[in-house]
XYZ file of C-alpha atoms in Angstrom:
349
model
C 79.221 117.220 113.845
C 77.572 114.043 115.169
C 78.394 112.182 111.991
C 81.857 113.787 111.471
C 84.783 111.436 111.282
C 86.725 111.481 114.574
C 90.544 112.060 114.642
C 93.088 112.162 117.409
C 95.669 114.943 116.923
C 99.046 114.749 118.630
C 99.474 118.204 120.303
C 102.839 119.465 121.669
C 101.397 122.825 122.661
C 103.266 124.516 119.755
C 101.947 126.592 116.944
C 102.049 123.758 114.294
C 99.761 121.308 116.081
C 97.560 124.174 117.257
C 96.811 125.362 113.784
C 96.387 121.704 112.747
C 93.316 121.623 115.001
C 91.635 124.261 112.897
C 92.839 122.729 109.637
C 91.338 119.316 110.548
C 88.101 121.023 111.607
C 87.909 122.783 108.188
C 88.212 119.430 106.555
C 85.219 118.091 108.549
C 86.888 116.211 111.375
C 85.735 116.064 115.042
C 89.159 116.699 116.644
C 90.436 115.416 120.019
C 93.835 116.927 120.877
C 96.146 114.353 122.564
C 99.252 115.398 124.439
C 101.641 112.622 125.115
C 103.344 113.426 128.314
C 106.842 111.910 127.744
C 108.582 113.705 130.642
C 107.448 115.013 134.045
C 108.888 118.532 133.776
C 107.496 122.143 134.210
C 107.961 122.657 130.497
C 105.780 119.673 129.702
C 103.179 121.006 132.183
C 103.207 124.317 130.372
C 102.894 122.578 126.983
C 99.842 120.661 128.247
C 98.189 123.858 129.382
C 98.887 125.526 126.052
C 97.408 122.619 124.082
C 94.421 122.546 126.260
C 93.813 126.225 125.992
C 93.936 126.014 122.166
C 91.483 123.154 122.095
C 89.080 125.110 124.476
C 89.265 128.084 122.217
C 88.613 126.096 119.017
C 85.958 123.941 120.436
C 87.907 120.640 120.541
C 88.353 118.113 123.284
C 91.864 117.686 124.929
C 93.322 114.804 126.767
C 96.800 114.166 128.200
C 98.258 110.648 128.196
C 101.186 109.466 130.284
C 103.958 108.172 127.998
C 106.934 108.604 130.278
C 107.816 104.912 130.595
C 107.674 104.196 126.892
C 109.736 107.320 126.069
C 112.477 106.471 128.542
C 112.647 102.841 127.372
C 112.463 103.463 123.666
C 114.244 106.720 123.334
C 116.201 108.119 126.296
C 117.908 105.012 127.530
C 118.974 103.923 123.925
C 120.266 107.382 123.298
C 122.645 107.219 126.199
C 123.595 103.592 125.398
C 124.267 104.570 121.763
C 126.718 107.243 122.647
C 128.528 104.831 125.088
C 128.896 102.503 121.944
C 130.385 105.150 119.842
C 127.324 106.101 117.873
C 125.876 109.571 117.397
C 122.058 108.954 117.641
C 119.277 111.000 116.148
C 116.441 110.258 118.521
C 113.496 111.999 116.858
C 113.269 109.697 113.885
C 113.038 106.612 116.101
C 110.726 108.400 118.477
C 108.049 109.151 115.879
C 107.704 105.440 114.940
C 108.294 103.739 118.347
C 106.578 106.207 120.744
C 104.629 109.001 119.276
C 102.605 107.232 116.611
C 102.014 104.032 118.752
C 100.899 106.187 121.745
C 98.700 108.327 119.491
C 97.077 105.251 117.896
C 96.459 103.714 121.292
C 94.794 106.915 122.454
C 92.701 107.116 119.270
C 91.387 103.576 119.770
C 90.448 104.344 123.394
C 88.677 107.569 122.230
C 86.873 105.967 119.408
C 88.820 107.904 116.742
C 89.179 106.429 113.280
C 92.342 108.312 112.259
C 95.294 110.173 113.891
C 97.092 113.339 112.888
C 100.232 115.230 113.751
C 101.608 118.650 112.924
C 104.517 117.532 110.907
C 105.271 119.334 107.608
C 104.895 116.301 105.265
C 102.209 114.520 103.323
C 100.942 110.827 103.090
C 100.353 109.464 99.651
C 98.690 106.298 98.505
C 100.647 104.804 95.674
C 99.822 102.430 92.861
C 99.413 99.015 94.309
C 97.972 100.240 97.544
C 101.161 101.075 99.377
C 101.448 104.311 101.404
C 104.394 106.538 101.823
C 105.383 109.862 103.301
C 105.792 112.653 100.729
C 107.864 115.721 101.230
C 106.065 118.935 102.332
C 105.456 121.592 99.667
C 107.470 124.000 101.846
C 111.005 122.658 101.183
C 112.579 124.608 103.903
C 110.302 123.200 106.631
C 109.960 119.658 105.226
C 109.901 116.915 107.969
C 109.470 113.851 105.761
C 112.986 112.668 106.924
C 111.543 112.378 110.497
C 108.759 110.023 109.387
C 110.761 107.505 107.335
C 110.385 104.666 109.901
C 106.633 104.749 109.960
C 104.951 101.474 108.879
C 102.112 100.739 106.447
C 99.680 100.255 109.347
C 100.652 103.542 110.920
C 100.450 105.377 107.581
C 97.012 103.921 106.781
C 95.497 105.950 109.686
C 97.745 109.054 109.524
C 96.600 112.497 108.318
C 99.065 115.397 107.985
C 97.189 118.526 107.565
C 100.175 120.949 107.284
C 101.871 119.295 104.370
C 100.678 121.962 101.934
C 101.354 124.935 104.212
C 104.263 127.122 104.864
C 105.522 128.089 108.430
C 104.773 131.684 107.612
C 101.133 130.870 106.738
C 100.810 128.700 109.910
C 101.886 131.536 112.132
C 99.659 133.916 110.276
C 96.721 131.574 110.797
C 97.427 131.186 114.424
C 97.638 135.054 114.887
C 94.354 135.532 112.942
C 92.591 132.999 115.278
C 93.989 134.816 118.284
C 95.965 131.896 119.551
C 98.450 132.681 122.310
C 100.975 130.224 120.791
C 101.178 132.162 117.441
C 104.645 133.412 118.375
C 105.842 130.485 120.460
C 109.471 129.514 119.614
C 110.361 126.384 117.908
C 110.872 123.312 120.246
C 114.268 121.995 121.159
C 115.953 119.487 118.784
C 116.380 117.017 121.574
C 113.419 117.592 123.954
C 114.867 115.689 126.935
C 118.224 117.413 126.747
C 117.309 121.232 126.738
C 120.879 122.194 127.924
C 122.437 120.063 125.104
C 123.408 116.500 124.731
C 126.790 116.902 126.507
C 125.156 118.221 129.634
C 122.632 115.374 129.394
C 125.340 112.687 129.113
C 127.505 114.249 131.714
C 124.483 114.037 134.134
C 124.345 110.352 133.408
C 128.146 109.910 133.794
C 128.261 109.130 130.019
C 130.866 111.432 128.553
C 133.599 108.788 129.022
C 137.150 108.901 130.183
C 139.848 111.281 128.693
C 142.077 109.672 126.098
C 144.276 110.338 123.072
C 143.459 112.298 119.935
C 145.206 110.547 117.035
C 145.590 110.918 113.256
C 144.856 107.982 110.881
C 148.593 107.161 110.855
C 148.574 106.689 114.626
C 150.322 109.928 115.553
C 149.013 111.348 118.844
C 148.180 115.017 118.526
C 146.315 115.802 121.693
C 144.038 114.623 124.506
C 140.162 114.472 124.525
C 137.961 114.926 127.471
C 135.556 111.929 126.821
C 134.517 110.577 123.442
C 130.785 111.390 123.833
C 131.628 115.075 123.923
C 132.631 115.008 120.223
C 130.662 114.468 116.952
C 131.904 112.870 113.797
C 132.451 115.669 111.258
C 133.088 118.232 113.889
C 135.714 120.891 113.085
C 135.655 123.493 115.896
C 136.306 122.896 119.548
C 138.562 119.747 119.140
C 141.344 121.541 120.991
C 144.279 120.621 118.682
C 146.109 122.621 116.035
C 147.699 121.486 112.915
C 148.974 122.830 109.569
C 145.313 122.786 108.378
C 141.958 122.428 110.436
C 141.290 118.963 111.908
C 137.893 117.278 111.649
C 136.721 114.444 113.813
C 136.721 111.369 111.684
C 135.870 108.606 114.154
C 135.116 107.980 117.822
C 136.982 104.660 118.381
C 135.512 103.079 121.417
C 137.877 100.028 121.403
C 140.881 102.023 122.466
C 139.128 105.230 123.617
C 140.761 107.250 120.831
C 139.340 110.287 118.945
C 140.566 110.122 115.343
C 140.996 113.330 113.458
C 142.168 114.332 110.022
C 142.202 117.168 107.439
C 139.246 118.230 105.293
C 140.094 115.668 102.418
C 139.730 112.796 104.827
C 136.403 114.082 106.137
C 134.455 112.982 103.021
C 132.018 110.100 102.694
C 131.687 107.813 99.732
C 129.730 104.947 101.070
C 127.509 104.013 104.087
C 126.348 100.679 105.338
C 122.905 100.567 107.058
C 121.001 98.331 109.415
C 117.606 96.903 108.331
C 115.753 99.352 106.092
C 112.134 100.170 106.718
C 110.680 100.221 103.113
C 107.776 102.478 102.655
C 106.993 103.293 99.043
C 108.235 99.872 97.666
C 108.655 96.414 98.832
C 112.194 95.422 99.807
C 114.134 95.343 96.518
C 116.181 92.266 95.407
C 118.477 94.219 93.152
C 120.329 97.579 93.190
C 118.268 100.622 93.126
C 118.978 104.192 92.081
C 117.619 106.786 94.437
C 118.526 109.991 96.364
C 119.527 109.764 99.976
C 119.573 112.309 102.784
C 122.255 111.492 105.432
C 121.170 114.100 107.940
C 117.867 115.907 108.469
C 119.156 119.190 107.229
C 121.252 117.848 104.406
C 120.324 118.015 100.688
C 119.514 114.723 99.019
C 122.382 113.245 96.930
C 122.287 110.553 94.305
C 123.179 107.010 95.322
C 122.945 103.341 94.434
C 121.267 101.122 97.154
C 122.341 97.552 97.184
C 120.299 95.442 99.598
C 122.003 92.701 101.626
C 120.667 89.482 103.120
C 120.202 90.882 106.596
C 117.796 93.458 105.438
C 120.259 96.357 105.455
C 121.892 98.050 102.453
C 125.228 99.271 101.141
C 124.751 102.839 99.778
C 127.253 104.030 97.252
C 127.256 107.847 96.840
C 127.617 109.262 93.362
C 129.570 112.262 94.740
C 131.553 112.352 97.996
C 129.657 114.013 100.840
C 130.639 115.639 104.194
C 131.199 112.976 106.734
C 128.187 111.783 108.876
C 128.245 109.528 111.916
C 127.128 105.982 112.583
C 123.824 106.309 114.356
C 122.364 108.817 112.064
C 119.694 107.932 109.601
C 119.862 107.462 105.845
C 116.505 108.318 104.294
C 116.019 107.315 100.554
C 113.869 109.295 98.188
C 112.655 109.136 94.650
C 111.434 112.691 93.841
C 109.363 113.823 96.894
C 108.470 110.304 97.900
C 110.063 108.504 100.742
C 111.225 105.117 99.670
C 112.385 104.098 103.206
C 115.006 104.742 105.838
C 117.561 102.960 108.028
C 120.200 103.681 110.570
C 123.750 104.241 109.466
C 125.989 101.574 111.019
C 129.212 102.181 109.158
C 130.791 104.883 107.001
C 133.535 104.668 104.395
């Protein structure tokens, strides 16, 4: 293995990144597992031990790197601030581009590794003209390309995604065949720094907000909320008010601390406006572009027309109305299985 290309693999201690060690070794890489410690908790300690044990069993080196300060600055603090501003953030998308990949690339440079890898279910493709883009995984049900839409060309140039052609079932079967203790380890939390849920996390930081009115679009007051951050745009259950038909949360209006609700026919989305778009597969277009867009990680892509604006953002007109999503979420654009780019949703209409 003296002449084998060296690669730094981000390892969470879960089954995906553990099987990625063996997959990369099978491709001829000399693998170093890198666990970015983004919190100082017993769960993170356990994950580090699991990752180290997998590397020892498979003959790979393992290192742990402190990333707590970067994680708090780039992910945790902005998450709390976004809720206070009336947004509903999705932290994992930004974390991959702002913390995980930069931290992994720094570790790779220090370790003398030419490339980096993660256990995401997605692929990296090199396109005509030399640009790179994330491609959807072959396993549609597990595809995580949405989560990698903010990665840059420099990051993609060194990234290897060994699980993009595998199914979750095959990954667990491979882990069991290798006798890895993590073969049956449960999936990780959606928000790793809020294991008890985002409401409990915000409450611990005093961030749920003050009680206020629940109103309809016409201004009629129909109830009281317990703090705006405890509600999500599009939510139907748990609002605490009754009407002739079910109410949905339409808006969290910070200016007057009002929770705006309405019936199902008002909880539809026809347009979103985004912040600056990170274009992957293409250069920033100067004319409207037909594409597909995912407005949430688990949603199906829907047809749209993307019209860029002078600030680098875009107005996205949907061909068909979609269930309401919240400002602070991510719009990720596709053509076929290729990620064109992604941006934060700043307004909905």
